[in-house]
Structures are given as C-alpha cells and as structure tokens.
CSV table of C-alpha atoms in Angstrom, one decimal:
chain,number,residue,atom,x,y,z
A,1,UNK,CA,77.4,-23.5,4.6
A,2,UNK,CA,78.2,-21.7,1.4
A,3,UNK,CA,77.0,-22.8,-2.0
A,4,UNK,CA,80.4,-24.2,-3.0
A,5,UNK,CA,80.7,-26.4,0.0
A,6,UNK,CA,77.2,-27.5,-0.3
A,7,UNK,CA,77.8,-28.5,-3.9
A,8,UNK,CA,80.9,-30.4,-3.0
A,9,UNK,CA,79.0,-32.4,-0.3
A,10,UNK,CA,76.0,-33.0,-2.4
A,11,UNK,CA,78.0,-34.2,-5.4
A,12,UNK,CA,80.0,-36.4,-3.1
A,13,UNK,CA,76.8,-37.9,-1.8
A,14,UNK,CA,75.2,-38.5,-5.3
A,15,UNK,CA,78.5,-39.7,-6.9
A,16,UNK,CA,78.8,-36.9,-9.4
A,17,UNK,CA,81.7,-35.2,-7.8
A,18,UNK,CA,84.7,-34.4,-10.0
A,19,UNK,CA,87.6,-36.7,-8.8
A,20,UNK,CA,89.9,-33.8,-8.4
A,21,UNK,CA,87.4,-32.2,-5.9
A,22,UNK,CA,86.8,-35.4,-3.9
A,23,UNK,CA,89.8,-34.9,-1.5
A,24,UNK,CA,88.6,-31.4,-0.6
A,25,UNK,CA,85.1,-32.7,0.0
A,26,UNK,CA,86.3,-35.5,2.2
A,27,UNK,CA,88.5,-33.1,4.2
A,28,UNK,CA,85.5,-30.9,4.7
A,29,UNK,CA,83.5,-33.9,6.0
A,30,UNK,CA,86.3,-34.6,8.5
A,31,UNK,CA,86.6,-31.1,9.7
A,32,UNK,CA,83.1,-29.8,9.9
A,33,UNK,CA,80.1,-31.2,11.7
A,34,UNK,CA,77.8,-29.1,9.6
A,35,UNK,CA,79.2,-30.7,6.5
A,36,UNK,CA,78.8,-34.1,8.0
A,37,UNK,CA,75.2,-33.4,8.8
A,38,UNK,CA,74.6,-32.0,5.3
A,39,UNK,CA,76.2,-35.2,3.8
A,40,UNK,CA,73.9,-37.4,5.9
A,41,UNK,CA,70.8,-35.3,4.9
A,42,UNK,CA,71.8,-35.7,1.2
A,43,UNK,CA,72.2,-39.5,1.6
A,44,UNK,CA,68.8,-39.7,3.4
A,45,UNK,CA,67.1,-37.8,0.6
A,46,UNK,CA,68.8,-39.8,-2.1
A,47,UNK,CA,67.9,-43.1,-0.4
A,48,UNK,CA,64.2,-42.1,-0.2
A,49,UNK,CA,64.3,-41.0,-3.8
A,50,UNK,CA,65.8,-44.2,-5.0
A,51,UNK,CA,63.3,-46.2,-3.0
A,52,UNK,CA,60.4,-44.3,-4.6
A,53,UNK,CA,60.8,-45.9,-7.9
A,54,UNK,CA,59.3,-44.7,-11.1
A,55,UNK,CA,55.8,-43.3,-11.3
A,56,UNK,CA,54.2,-45.2,-14.2
A,57,UNK,CA,50.8,-45.2,-15.9
A,58,UNK,CA,48.8,-48.3,-15.3
A,59,UNK,CA,47.8,-50.2,-18.4
A,60,UNK,CA,44.2,-48.9,-18.1
A,61,UNK,CA,45.4,-45.3,-17.7
A,62,UNK,CA,47.8,-45.6,-20.6
A,63,UNK,CA,45.1,-47.0,-22.9
A,64,UNK,CA,42.6,-44.3,-21.8
A,65,UNK,CA,45.1,-41.5,-22.3
A,66,UNK,CA,46.0,-42.6,-25.8
A,67,UNK,CA,42.4,-43.2,-26.8
A,68,UNK,CA,41.4,-39.8,-25.6
A,69,UNK,CA,44.3,-38.1,-27.4
A,70,UNK,CA,43.5,-40.0,-30.6
A,71,UNK,CA,39.9,-38.8,-30.4
A,72,UNK,CA,40.8,-35.2,-29.6
A,73,UNK,CA,43.5,-35.0,-32.2
A,74,UNK,CA,41.3,-36.5,-34.8
A,75,UNK,CA,43.6,-39.4,-35.5
A,76,UNK,CA,40.9,-42.2,-35.6
A,77,UNK,CA,41.4,-42.5,-39.3
A,78,UNK,CA,44.8,-42.0,-40.8
A,79,UNK,CA,44.9,-38.7,-42.5
A,80,UNK,CA,46.2,-38.4,-46.1
A,81,UNK,CA,49.9,-38.1,-46.0
A,82,UNK,CA,50.9,-34.6,-46.6
A,83,UNK,CA,54.3,-32.9,-46.8
A,84,UNK,CA,55.7,-31.6,-43.6
A,85,UNK,CA,55.2,-28.0,-43.1
A,86,UNK,CA,58.1,-25.9,-44.0
A,87,UNK,CA,58.7,-22.5,-42.6
A,88,UNK,CA,59.0,-19.7,-45.0
A,89,UNK,CA,62.5,-18.3,-45.2
A,90,UNK,CA,62.7,-15.3,-42.9
A,91,UNK,CA,65.4,-12.7,-43.0
A,92,UNK,CA,66.0,-13.0,-39.3
A,93,UNK,CA,69.0,-10.8,-39.2
A,94,UNK,CA,67.2,-7.8,-40.8
A,95,UNK,CA,64.2,-8.4,-38.6
A,96,UNK,CA,66.3,-8.5,-35.5
A,97,UNK,CA,68.0,-5.2,-36.3
A,98,UNK,CA,64.7,-3.6,-37.2
A,99,UNK,CA,63.0,-4.9,-34.1
A,100,UNK,CA,65.8,-3.8,-31.9
A,101,UNK,CA,65.6,-0.4,-33.3
A,102,UNK,CA,61.9,-0.3,-33.0
A,103,UNK,CA,61.9,-1.5,-29.4
A,104,UNK,CA,64.8,0.8,-28.5
A,105,UNK,CA,62.9,3.8,-29.7
A,106,UNK,CA,59.4,3.1,-28.6
A,107,UNK,CA,59.7,0.9,-25.6
A,108,UNK,CA,63.1,0.9,-24.0
A,109,UNK,CA,63.6,4.6,-23.9
A,110,UNK,CA,60.5,5.4,-21.9
A,111,UNK,CA,60.9,2.2,-19.9
A,112,UNK,CA,64.4,3.2,-18.8
A,113,UNK,CA,62.9,6.5,-17.9
A,114,UNK,CA,60.4,4.7,-15.8
A,115,UNK,CA,63.0,2.6,-14.2
A,116,UNK,CA,65.0,5.6,-13.2
A,117,UNK,CA,62.1,7.8,-12.0
A,118,UNK,CA,59.1,5.6,-11.4
A,119,UNK,CA,56.9,8.6,-12.2
A,120,UNK,CA,53.4,8.6,-13.5
A,121,UNK,CA,54.4,10.6,-16.5
A,122,UNK,CA,56.9,8.0,-17.6
A,123,UNK,CA,54.2,5.4,-17.3
A,124,UNK,CA,52.0,7.4,-19.5
A,125,UNK,CA,54.7,7.7,-22.0
A,126,UNK,CA,55.1,4.0,-22.1
A,127,UNK,CA,51.4,3.5,-22.7
A,128,UNK,CA,51.6,5.9,-25.6
A,129,UNK,CA,54.7,4.3,-27.0
A,130,UNK,CA,53.2,0.9,-26.9
A,131,UNK,CA,50.0,2.1,-28.6
A,132,UNK,CA,51.6,4.2,-31.3
A,133,UNK,CA,53.3,1.6,-33.4
A,134,UNK,CA,50.3,-0.6,-33.4
A,135,UNK,CA,48.7,1.8,-35.8
A,136,UNK,CA,51.5,2.7,-38.1
A,137,UNK,CA,53.9,-0.3,-38.0
A,138,UNK,CA,51.9,-3.3,-39.1
A,139,UNK,CA,54.9,-5.1,-40.4
A,140,UNK,CA,56.3,-5.5,-37.0
A,141,UNK,CA,53.3,-7.2,-35.6
A,142,UNK,CA,53.9,-10.3,-37.5
A,143,UNK,CA,57.3,-11.2,-36.1
A,144,UNK,CA,55.7,-13.4,-33.5
A,145,UNK,CA,54.3,-15.7,-36.2
A,146,UNK,CA,56.8,-15.0,-38.9
A,147,UNK,CA,57.4,-17.9,-41.1
A,148,UNK,CA,53.8,-19.2,-40.9
A,149,UNK,CA,51.3,-19.2,-43.7
A,150,UNK,CA,49.0,-16.2,-43.8
A,151,UNK,CA,46.0,-18.3,-42.9
A,152,UNK,CA,47.6,-19.4,-39.7
A,153,UNK,CA,48.5,-15.9,-38.7
A,154,UNK,CA,44.8,-15.0,-38.6
A,155,UNK,CA,43.6,-18.2,-36.9
A,156,UNK,CA,42.0,-17.8,-33.5
A,157,UNK,CA,43.3,-19.6,-30.4
A,158,UNK,CA,42.5,-23.2,-30.3
A,159,UNK,CA,39.8,-24.5,-28.0
A,160,UNK,CA,39.1,-28.0,-27.0
A,161,UNK,CA,36.0,-28.2,-29.2
A,162,UNK,CA,37.9,-27.2,-32.2
A,163,UNK,CA,39.4,-30.5,-33.1
A,164,UNK,CA,40.1,-29.9,-36.7
A,165,UNK,CA,42.1,-32.4,-38.6
A,166,UNK,CA,45.9,-32.2,-38.2
A,167,UNK,CA,47.2,-29.2,-40.1
A,168,UNK,CA,43.9,-27.6,-40.7
A,169,UNK,CA,43.2,-24.7,-38.4
A,170,UNK,CA,39.6,-23.6,-38.1
A,171,UNK,CA,38.5,-20.6,-40.1
A,172,UNK,CA,37.9,-17.4,-38.3
A,173,UNK,CA,34.2,-16.5,-38.5
A,174,UNK,CA,33.8,-14.0,-35.7
A,175,UNK,CA,35.9,-11.1,-34.5
A,176,UNK,CA,38.5,-12.4,-32.1
A,177,UNK,CA,38.5,-11.3,-28.5
A,178,UNK,CA,41.4,-9.2,-27.2
A,179,UNK,CA,42.7,-12.3,-25.4
A,180,UNK,CA,42.5,-14.4,-28.6
A,181,UNK,CA,44.3,-11.6,-30.4
A,182,UNK,CA,46.9,-11.6,-27.8
A,183,UNK,CA,47.6,-15.3,-28.3
A,184,UNK,CA,47.1,-15.4,-32.0
A,185,UNK,CA,50.3,-16.5,-33.6
A,186,UNK,CA,52.2,-17.6,-30.5
A,187,UNK,CA,54.1,-20.8,-31.3
A,188,UNK,CA,52.4,-22.5,-28.4
A,189,UNK,CA,50.8,-21.7,-25.2
A,190,UNK,CA,53.2,-22.6,-22.5
A,191,UNK,CA,51.0,-22.4,-19.4
A,192,UNK,CA,47.8,-20.8,-20.6
A,193,UNK,CA,45.0,-23.2,-20.9
A,194,UNK,CA,42.4,-22.3,-23.5
A,195,UNK,CA,39.8,-22.4,-20.7
A,196,UNK,CA,41.6,-19.5,-19.2
A,197,UNK,CA,41.3,-17.2,-22.1
A,198,UNK,CA,38.1,-15.6,-20.9
A,199,UNK,CA,39.7,-15.1,-17.5
A,200,UNK,CA,42.7,-13.5,-19.0
A,201,UNK,CA,40.6,-11.3,-21.2
A,202,UNK,CA,38.8,-10.1,-18.1
A,203,UNK,CA,42.1,-9.4,-16.4
A,204,UNK,CA,43.3,-7.4,-19.3
A,205,UNK,CA,40.2,-5.4,-19.4
A,206,UNK,CA,40.3,-4.8,-15.7
A,207,UNK,CA,43.8,-3.4,-16.3
A,208,UNK,CA,42.4,-1.1,-19.0
A,209,UNK,CA,44.3,-3.2,-21.6
A,210,UNK,CA,41.3,-3.5,-24.0
A,211,UNK,CA,43.5,-3.5,-27.1
A,212,UNK,CA,45.7,-6.6,-26.6
A,213,UNK,CA,47.2,-6.2,-30.0
A,214,UNK,CA,49.6,-3.6,-28.5
A,215,UNK,CA,51.1,-6.3,-26.3
A,216,UNK,CA,51.4,-8.6,-29.3
A,217,UNK,CA,53.3,-5.8,-30.9
A,218,UNK,CA,55.6,-5.4,-28.0
A,219,UNK,CA,56.2,-9.1,-27.8
A,220,UNK,CA,56.9,-9.3,-31.5
A,221,UNK,CA,59.4,-6.4,-31.3
A,222,UNK,CA,61.1,-8.0,-28.4
A,223,UNK,CA,61.3,-11.4,-30.1
A,224,UNK,CA,63.9,-10.2,-32.5
A,225,UNK,CA,66.0,-8.4,-30.1
A,226,UNK,CA,66.1,-10.4,-27.0
A,227,UNK,CA,69.8,-10.9,-26.9
A,228,UNK,CA,70.8,-7.4,-27.5
A,229,UNK,CA,68.6,-5.7,-25.0
A,230,UNK,CA,68.8,-8.0,-22.0
A,231,UNK,CA,71.9,-6.5,-20.5
A,232,UNK,CA,70.4,-3.1,-20.5
A,233,UNK,CA,67.7,-4.1,-18.0
A,234,UNK,CA,68.6,-5.1,-14.6
A,235,UNK,CA,65.3,-5.2,-12.8
A,236,UNK,CA,64.4,-8.7,-11.8
A,237,UNK,CA,61.5,-10.4,-10.3
A,238,UNK,CA,61.3,-13.1,-7.7
A,239,UNK,CA,59.8,-15.8,-9.8
A,240,UNK,CA,61.4,-19.1,-10.6
A,241,UNK,CA,64.9,-18.3,-11.6
A,242,UNK,CA,64.5,-14.6,-11.3
A,243,UNK,CA,65.9,-14.7,-7.9
A,244,UNK,CA,66.8,-11.0,-7.3
A,245,UNK,CA,64.5,-8.5,-5.7
A,246,UNK,CA,61.1,-7.4,-6.7
A,247,UNK,CA,61.2,-3.7,-7.3
A,248,UNK,CA,61.0,-1.9,-4.1
A,249,UNK,CA,57.5,-1.0,-3.0
A,250,UNK,CA,55.8,-3.4,-5.3
A,251,UNK,CA,54.0,-6.7,-4.9
A,252,UNK,CA,52.1,-8.6,-7.4
A,253,UNK,CA,51.5,-11.8,-9.2
A,254,UNK,CA,52.1,-13.4,-12.5
A,255,UNK,CA,48.8,-13.4,-14.4
A,256,UNK,CA,49.9,-15.1,-17.6
A,257,UNK,CA,52.7,-17.0,-19.2
A,258,UNK,CA,53.4,-17.7,-22.9
A,259,UNK,CA,56.1,-18.6,-25.3
A,260,UNK,CA,57.2,-16.3,-28.1
A,261,UNK,CA,59.6,-18.2,-30.3
A,262,UNK,CA,62.0,-19.6,-27.7
A,263,UNK,CA,61.5,-16.8,-25.3
A,264,UNK,CA,59.3,-17.3,-22.3
A,265,UNK,CA,57.5,-14.3,-21.2
A,266,UNK,CA,55.3,-13.6,-18.2
A,267,UNK,CA,52.7,-10.9,-17.9
A,268,UNK,CA,53.3,-9.7,-14.5
A,269,UNK,CA,50.8,-7.5,-12.7
A,270,UNK,CA,52.3,-5.3,-10.1
A,271,UNK,CA,50.4,-3.7,-7.4
A,272,UNK,CA,51.8,-0.4,-6.5
A,273,UNK,CA,52.3,0.2,-2.9
A,274,UNK,CA,50.1,2.7,-1.3
A,275,UNK,CA,50.5,6.2,-2.7
A,276,UNK,CA,52.9,5.1,-5.4
A,277,UNK,CA,52.2,5.2,-9.0
A,278,UNK,CA,53.7,3.2,-11.8
A,279,UNK,CA,53.1,0.2,-14.0
A,280,UNK,CA,50.6,-2.4,-13.2
A,281,UNK,CA,51.4,-4.7,-16.1
A,282,UNK,CA,54.8,-5.8,-17.1
A,283,UNK,CA,56.3,-8.3,-19.5
A,284,UNK,CA,59.2,-10.2,-18.2
A,285,UNK,CA,61.4,-12.5,-20.1
A,286,UNK,CA,61.9,-15.5,-17.8
A,287,UNK,CA,65.0,-16.8,-19.6
A,288,UNK,CA,67.0,-13.7,-18.6
A,289,UNK,CA,64.6,-12.3,-15.9
A,290,UNK,CA,64.5,-9.1,-17.9
A,291,UNK,CA,61.7,-6.8,-18.0
A,292,UNK,CA,60.4,-6.4,-21.5
A,293,UNK,CA,57.9,-3.6,-21.4
A,294,UNK,CA,55.6,-1.9,-19.0
A,295,UNK,CA,52.2,-0.4,-19.3
A,296,UNK,CA,50.7,2.5,-17.5
A,297,UNK,CA,47.9,1.5,-15.2
A,298,UNK,CA,46.2,2.8,-12.1
A,299,UNK,CA,49.1,4.9,-11.0
B,1,UNK,CA,72.1,-34.4,-30.9
B,2,UNK,CA,71.5,-37.7,-29.1
B,3,UNK,CA,70.1,-40.7,-30.8
B,4,UNK,CA,66.8,-40.3,-28.8
B,5,UNK,CA,66.6,-36.7,-30.0
B,6,UNK,CA,67.3,-37.6,-33.6
B,7,UNK,CA,64.7,-40.4,-33.4
B,8,UNK,CA,62.1,-38.0,-31.9
B,9,UNK,CA,62.7,-35.4,-34.6
B,10,UNK,CA,62.1,-38.1,-37.2
B,11,UNK,CA,59.0,-39.2,-35.4
B,12,UNK,CA,57.7,-35.7,-35.3
B,13,UNK,CA,58.3,-35.3,-39.0
B,14,UNK,CA,56.5,-38.6,-39.7
B,15,UNK,CA,53.6,-37.5,-37.5
B,16,UNK,CA,53.3,-34.3,-39.4
B,17,UNK,CA,53.2,-36.3,-42.6
B,18,UNK,CA,50.2,-38.1,-41.3
B,19,UNK,CA,51.8,-41.3,-39.9
B,20,UNK,CA,49.6,-42.2,-37.0
B,21,UNK,CA,52.1,-44.9,-35.9
B,22,UNK,CA,54.6,-42.1,-35.1
B,23,UNK,CA,52.1,-40.8,-32.6
B,24,UNK,CA,52.1,-44.1,-30.8
B,25,UNK,CA,55.9,-44.3,-30.8
B,26,UNK,CA,56.2,-40.8,-29.4
B,27,UNK,CA,53.7,-41.7,-26.7
B,28,UNK,CA,55.5,-44.9,-25.8
B,29,UNK,CA,58.8,-43.0,-25.5
B,30,UNK,CA,57.6,-40.2,-23.3
B,31,UNK,CA,54.2,-40.7,-21.7
B,32,UNK,CA,55.5,-42.3,-18.5
B,33,UNK,CA,58.0,-39.6,-17.8
B,34,UNK,CA,55.5,-36.8,-18.5
B,35,UNK,CA,53.1,-38.5,-16.2
B,36,UNK,CA,55.8,-39.0,-13.6
B,37,UNK,CA,56.7,-35.3,-13.6
B,38,UNK,CA,53.1,-34.3,-13.4
B,39,UNK,CA,52.3,-36.8,-10.6
B,40,UNK,CA,55.1,-35.6,-8.5
B,41,UNK,CA,54.4,-32.0,-9.0
B,42,UNK,CA,50.7,-32.2,-8.6
B,43,UNK,CA,50.5,-35.0,-6.0
B,44,UNK,CA,47.2,-36.1,-7.3
B,45,UNK,CA,46.8,-39.0,-9.8
B,46,UNK,CA,43.7,-37.6,-11.4
B,47,UNK,CA,45.2,-34.2,-11.8
B,48,UNK,CA,48.4,-35.7,-13.1
B,49,UNK,CA,46.5,-37.6,-15.8
B,50,UNK,CA,44.7,-34.5,-16.8
B,51,UNK,CA,47.9,-32.5,-17.0
B,52,UNK,CA,49.5,-35.3,-19.0
B,53,UNK,CA,46.7,-35.3,-21.5
B,54,UNK,CA,46.8,-31.5,-21.7
B,55,UNK,CA,50.6,-31.6,-22.3
B,56,UNK,CA,50.4,-34.0,-25.2
B,57,UNK,CA,47.4,-32.2,-26.7
B,58,UNK,CA,49.4,-29.0,-26.7
B,59,UNK,CA,52.5,-30.5,-28.1
B,60,UNK,CA,50.8,-32.6,-30.8
B,61,UNK,CA,48.6,-29.7,-31.9
B,62,UNK,CA,51.6,-27.4,-32.1
B,63,UNK,CA,54.0,-30.0,-33.5
B,64,UNK,CA,54.1,-28.2,-36.8
B,65,UNK,CA,55.6,-25.2,-35.1
B,66,UNK,CA,58.3,-27.1,-33.2
B,67,UNK,CA,61.4,-25.5,-34.5
B,68,UNK,CA,63.9,-28.1,-33.4
B,69,UNK,CA,66.0,-25.5,-31.5
B,70,UNK,CA,66.1,-27.9,-28.6
B,71,UNK,CA,65.4,-31.6,-28.3
B,72,UNK,CA,61.7,-32.5,-28.7
B,73,UNK,CA,61.8,-34.2,-25.3
B,74,UNK,CA,63.0,-30.9,-23.7
B,75,UNK,CA,60.2,-29.0,-25.3
B,76,UNK,CA,57.7,-31.7,-24.3
B,77,UNK,CA,58.8,-31.8,-20.6
B,78,UNK,CA,59.0,-28.0,-20.5
B,79,UNK,CA,55.4,-27.9,-21.6
B,80,UNK,CA,54.6,-30.5,-19.0
B,81,UNK,CA,56.2,-28.5,-16.2
B,82,UNK,CA,54.4,-25.3,-17.4
B,83,UNK,CA,51.1,-27.2,-17.5
B,84,UNK,CA,51.6,-28.3,-14.0
B,85,UNK,CA,52.5,-24.8,-12.8
B,86,UNK,CA,49.3,-23.6,-14.5
B,87,UNK,CA,47.3,-26.3,-12.8
B,88,UNK,CA,48.7,-25.3,-9.5
B,89,UNK,CA,48.0,-21.7,-10.2
B,90,UNK,CA,44.4,-22.5,-11.0
B,91,UNK,CA,44.1,-24.4,-7.8
B,92,UNK,CA,45.5,-21.4,-5.8
B,93,UNK,CA,43.1,-19.0,-7.6
B,94,UNK,CA,40.1,-21.1,-6.8
B,95,UNK,CA,40.4,-21.8,-3.1
B,96,UNK,CA,36.7,-22.9,-3.0
B,97,UNK,CA,37.5,-26.0,-5.0
B,98,UNK,CA,37.9,-28.9,-2.7
B,99,UNK,CA,41.5,-30.2,-2.5
B,100,UNK,CA,41.9,-33.9,-2.8
B,101,UNK,CA,41.7,-35.5,0.6
B,102,UNK,CA,43.5,-38.6,-0.4
B,103,UNK,CA,45.7,-39.8,-3.2
B,104,UNK,CA,44.1,-43.0,-4.1
B,105,UNK,CA,44.9,-43.8,-7.7
B,106,UNK,CA,42.1,-43.4,-10.1
B,107,UNK,CA,42.7,-46.8,-11.5
B,108,UNK,CA,42.6,-49.6,-9.0
B,109,UNK,CA,45.0,-51.7,-11.1
B,110,UNK,CA,47.6,-49.0,-10.6
B,111,UNK,CA,48.0,-50.2,-7.1
B,112,UNK,CA,49.9,-53.1,-8.5
B,113,UNK,CA,53.4,-52.2,-7.7
B,114,UNK,CA,54.9,-53.9,-10.7
B,115,UNK,CA,52.5,-52.3,-13.2
B,116,UNK,CA,52.6,-48.8,-11.7
B,117,UNK,CA,54.9,-48.0,-8.8
B,118,UNK,CA,53.0,-45.1,-7.2
B,119,UNK,CA,54.7,-42.3,-5.4
B,120,UNK,CA,55.4,-43.7,-1.9
B,121,UNK,CA,53.4,-41.8,0.7
B,122,UNK,CA,56.4,-40.8,2.8
B,123,UNK,CA,58.3,-39.2,0.0
B,124,UNK,CA,55.2,-37.8,-1.6
B,125,UNK,CA,54.3,-36.0,1.6
B,126,UNK,CA,57.8,-34.8,2.0
B,127,UNK,CA,57.9,-33.5,-1.5
B,128,UNK,CA,54.6,-31.7,-1.0
B,129,UNK,CA,56.2,-29.7,1.8
B,130,UNK,CA,58.9,-28.3,-0.5
B,131,UNK,CA,58.6,-25.0,-2.2
B,132,UNK,CA,57.5,-25.4,-5.8
B,133,UNK,CA,60.8,-24.6,-7.4
B,134,UNK,CA,62.7,-27.1,-5.2
B,135,UNK,CA,60.0,-29.7,-5.8
B,136,UNK,CA,60.3,-29.3,-9.5
B,137,UNK,CA,64.0,-29.5,-9.5
B,138,UNK,CA,64.2,-32.6,-7.3
B,139,UNK,CA,61.5,-34.2,-9.3
B,140,UNK,CA,63.1,-33.6,-12.7
B,141,UNK,CA,66.7,-34.3,-11.8
B,142,UNK,CA,66.6,-36.9,-9.0
B,143,UNK,CA,63.3,-38.7,-9.5
B,144,UNK,CA,63.1,-38.6,-13.3
B,145,UNK,CA,66.8,-38.7,-13.8
B,146,UNK,CA,67.0,-35.9,-16.4
B,147,UNK,CA,70.3,-34.1,-17.1
B,148,UNK,CA,70.9,-30.8,-15.4
B,149,UNK,CA,71.2,-29.1,-18.7
B,150,UNK,CA,67.8,-30.5,-19.8
B,151,UNK,CA,66.3,-29.5,-16.4
B,152,UNK,CA,67.7,-26.0,-16.9
B,153,UNK,CA,66.1,-25.7,-20.3
B,154,UNK,CA,62.8,-27.0,-19.0
B,155,UNK,CA,62.7,-24.6,-16.1
B,156,UNK,CA,64.2,-21.7,-17.9
B,157,UNK,CA,67.0,-21.1,-15.4
B,158,UNK,CA,70.8,-21.5,-15.4
B,159,UNK,CA,72.3,-24.9,-14.7
B,160,UNK,CA,73.8,-23.5,-11.5
B,161,UNK,CA,70.4,-22.6,-10.3
B,162,UNK,CA,69.1,-26.0,-10.9
B,163,UNK,CA,72.0,-27.5,-9.0
B,164,UNK,CA,71.4,-25.3,-6.1
B,165,UNK,CA,67.7,-26.1,-6.0
B,166,UNK,CA,68.4,-29.8,-6.2
B,167,UNK,CA,70.9,-29.8,-3.4
B,168,UNK,CA,68.8,-27.5,-1.1
B,169,UNK,CA,65.7,-29.4,-2.1
B,170,UNK,CA,67.3,-32.7,-1.0
B,171,UNK,CA,68.2,-31.2,2.3
B,172,UNK,CA,64.7,-30.0,2.9
B,173,UNK,CA,63.4,-33.3,1.8
B,174,UNK,CA,65.5,-35.1,4.4
B,175,UNK,CA,64.2,-32.7,7.0
B,176,UNK,CA,60.7,-33.4,6.0
B,177,UNK,CA,61.3,-37.2,6.0
B,178,UNK,CA,62.6,-36.9,9.5
B,179,UNK,CA,59.6,-35.0,10.6
B,180,UNK,CA,57.3,-37.5,8.9
B,181,UNK,CA,58.9,-40.6,10.4
B,182,UNK,CA,56.9,-42.5,12.9
B,183,UNK,CA,59.3,-41.6,15.6
B,184,UNK,CA,59.2,-38.0,14.9
B,185,UNK,CA,57.8,-35.9,17.7
B,186,UNK,CA,58.0,-38.8,20.2
B,187,UNK,CA,60.2,-38.4,23.2
B,188,UNK,CA,63.3,-40.5,22.9
B,189,UNK,CA,64.1,-43.0,25.6
B,190,UNK,CA,66.9,-41.9,27.8
B,191,UNK,CA,69.9,-44.3,27.8
C-alpha cells in the first residue's frame, strides 16, 4: 500500500480525514482487502491507545520531583526580583552574510571537494580549513553565543554540583576542557548530559580532535548561514528524519547532539569501510539532514 | 500564538524575574505530559522520573536563553524527547548495566488507577517492540495528543514524516498487540 492510500485509511480510522477525501477512502476499503486489513489494524491500535489512558505522576512522585528541582535550582528562598535578561541587539543580517561567506570559503569548498572525490587529500584540506580560521577570525567564534553577556560566553558547561542561584553562572577558575569549550555558549544542551562531557572529551581526543574550539567555530559559522547552504548539500544520513542513504561504504554512529540557536546538530562519527579513507567526524544539521562540515581523521 | 503559549511565555518571564510561583505554575502545566512522554519512551518508571527531572533542570537552567521562536511547550517537550534519546543511547552504550526486569512503579501509590494510570502492560510491551522513531511519534501524537506540527518541531522532521511514522507505527502496534494477545500462538479450533 502506498503512502497516500495508507494516509487515507489511517485518517479515516482516527477521524481526521478531510471530508472531501472520505468517499475515496471508503471506496478503497470496499475494493481492497489490504486496505480493509490496514483499516482494522489502525482501529485496533487506536482502541489500545485510547484504553491506555494518561500516564500521570503519583502525588508522591510529583512532590518529590518538585522538591528536588527546587533544591537543585536553588529556589528554596525566593531570589531578589531582577529584570529579565535581554539579549543584546545583534546585527543578524550582517552576521549571516559574513558567516555564509566564511563557511563558503573555508568549509564548503573543501567539503564539496570531499563529497565529489572522497580522497584523503580533500579530508586533509578540510582539517586545515577548519583549523585556520580559529586563529585569525576570533569574531566569528562568538556567533553561537551572540547576544549573551561576555561573562556568560566564558562560563564553563554546567554540572549538577554547580547549583548557582538563578542567573548567576559560576566563575571560571580553571582552564576548560576541550569538551567544555565545545559546549561553551551553546543555548542549551539538547541531549548531552553533563555527565557525558568527559566521555565526549575522550571521544574527541580519540578522533584527534584535541582542539574542540575549531568545531565551535564551524558551528558558529554554520549558525548564521543554515538556510542558504542547505540546498547545496545533498548527502543525508539515516537518523531520525534523515531517511536517505548513509554515504556508500560508511557506517557509524552519532556520538553527540547539541543545539546551536534553533539548529540541531549531530556530531556523527563515520567509520570508513576497509581500505577507504575519508572523514571520521561530521556535523549534520538534523533539521535539514544536511552535512555541515567534516574533519579529516584516520583515513 | 495560543493562549497556553502566551501564558507560558509570561510565566517564563516571571520566573526569570525571580517569581518562584511561576515555577510551580509551569510545573503544573507540563510535568505530567513530560513524564508521560518519558515513561512511554523509556518504559521504566524510575528512568522516566530521572529523565523528567533532567528535562526540567535543563529547561529552567537555560530559561534565560529561551528565545521564544517556538512555543515554550514545544521547546520543553523537544528537550524531553532528546533527553530520552540520550538515556536510551547511554543504555545501549553500557550493555553491562542491568536492564530493568520489571516495570513496577517506584511509588506504590502510583498503582492507584485514579491517581496515576500507568502504562497498561499490553500496550507498553507492544510499544517497546516498535523502532524508536515510530514509538516516539505514536507516543507524542496518539498517546499524548500533541499536534502533528508540534510533534514535527519536537522531532525535527517534516510533518509528513511524522504522519507516516504515526500511521506505520499504529500498524506495527496492532501487529504487536496481536502477537501479545493470550490467544496468539495457540492453535485455533477448527470449526
């Protein structure tokens, strides 16, 4: 059964079908045993779902959850009212153009070369391209946390034992780890728990990514140019909505996920097939399934 | 913007201004749904409670960076889904950790059907057999009743993809329910 017919049958079963499509759906039911079976399956599932009822916290669990959060967030005593944080005005248009240009020159060109050739030399070029701007384009590194006060930009990643009062991030007293640098300034950590930072650091180091700031740079550059570059890249990864094929000859796993502004990215480690060189670490924007940047690795 | 979204935005602003009551109101509005998503995705009450707590910690700690591009609830539920994905990924990475052998609720009072309708065993087991992306879509749309557009934003996929996952997920769910029924696998009496 094709997707269209399946959608008709499913929407007929759950009552969301457009009235103008209902005759077609009912005709399909009359004429096709497969459609009838699909309709019955949808009804069976919906009946079970409706019978399941809501999953609710018990009173004890609810109370414990709130008490724990209040403690960990430091809300036991009401803090002094303070004005809501306001983002500093940022010239997004100019930043986007600059970021697009930067990424186009230092990331996309060698990346496209890699996509077309898959050669080791292209991978090496990418590694160099990613490293070079980190030293001479400091302005671009701040895009991921643009609009935030300077003291926040240098704050290390939060940990569970850093329960500072609301709005007061802990002062940085030691040199941050590469992993902490990587996450510094991200609006929030989508799926990375703070307890995984050491693990991620180890992963980055095992991939010879000992200077995570280069990834921060590439993320920042991408942040301002997500829309304009997405159509240029047509390599997709089989994760969540990225339903198209994994690049031929590769297998791998997602090792980290994070949010940069409203763009979800995944750090995807690829394992080259035997005898093939190429990238071992890629950034993929999950919203569009687009590859953002690649790094030379073991190939 | 819906009334709920507008109210949430105001509550976030009040929370950022130091109004602890806003914290309680936000929790009351969303804690059950976050927990429901986590319970259905993780299939373990204790793990779901942990994920729920982690979700709210993340969101409240980062509330001052919530840009308001989407509804607060969409952001919150997306963090919840991602937290659950992360928990599942950690479980897969640490195969030596013992998996829960039962799904007894951590809190005995939660067995009270009125206070806390738990996930029914049959549908829980059937859901568990679904691939993660289908389980998430069915949980969010059918079990939690969130809109397709919201689900799409939470999962970071197009609406059409959500629809497809829900429809195909239901079909798989029905198959699993059939396999799990008491009669499954038993020879049928001949007429």
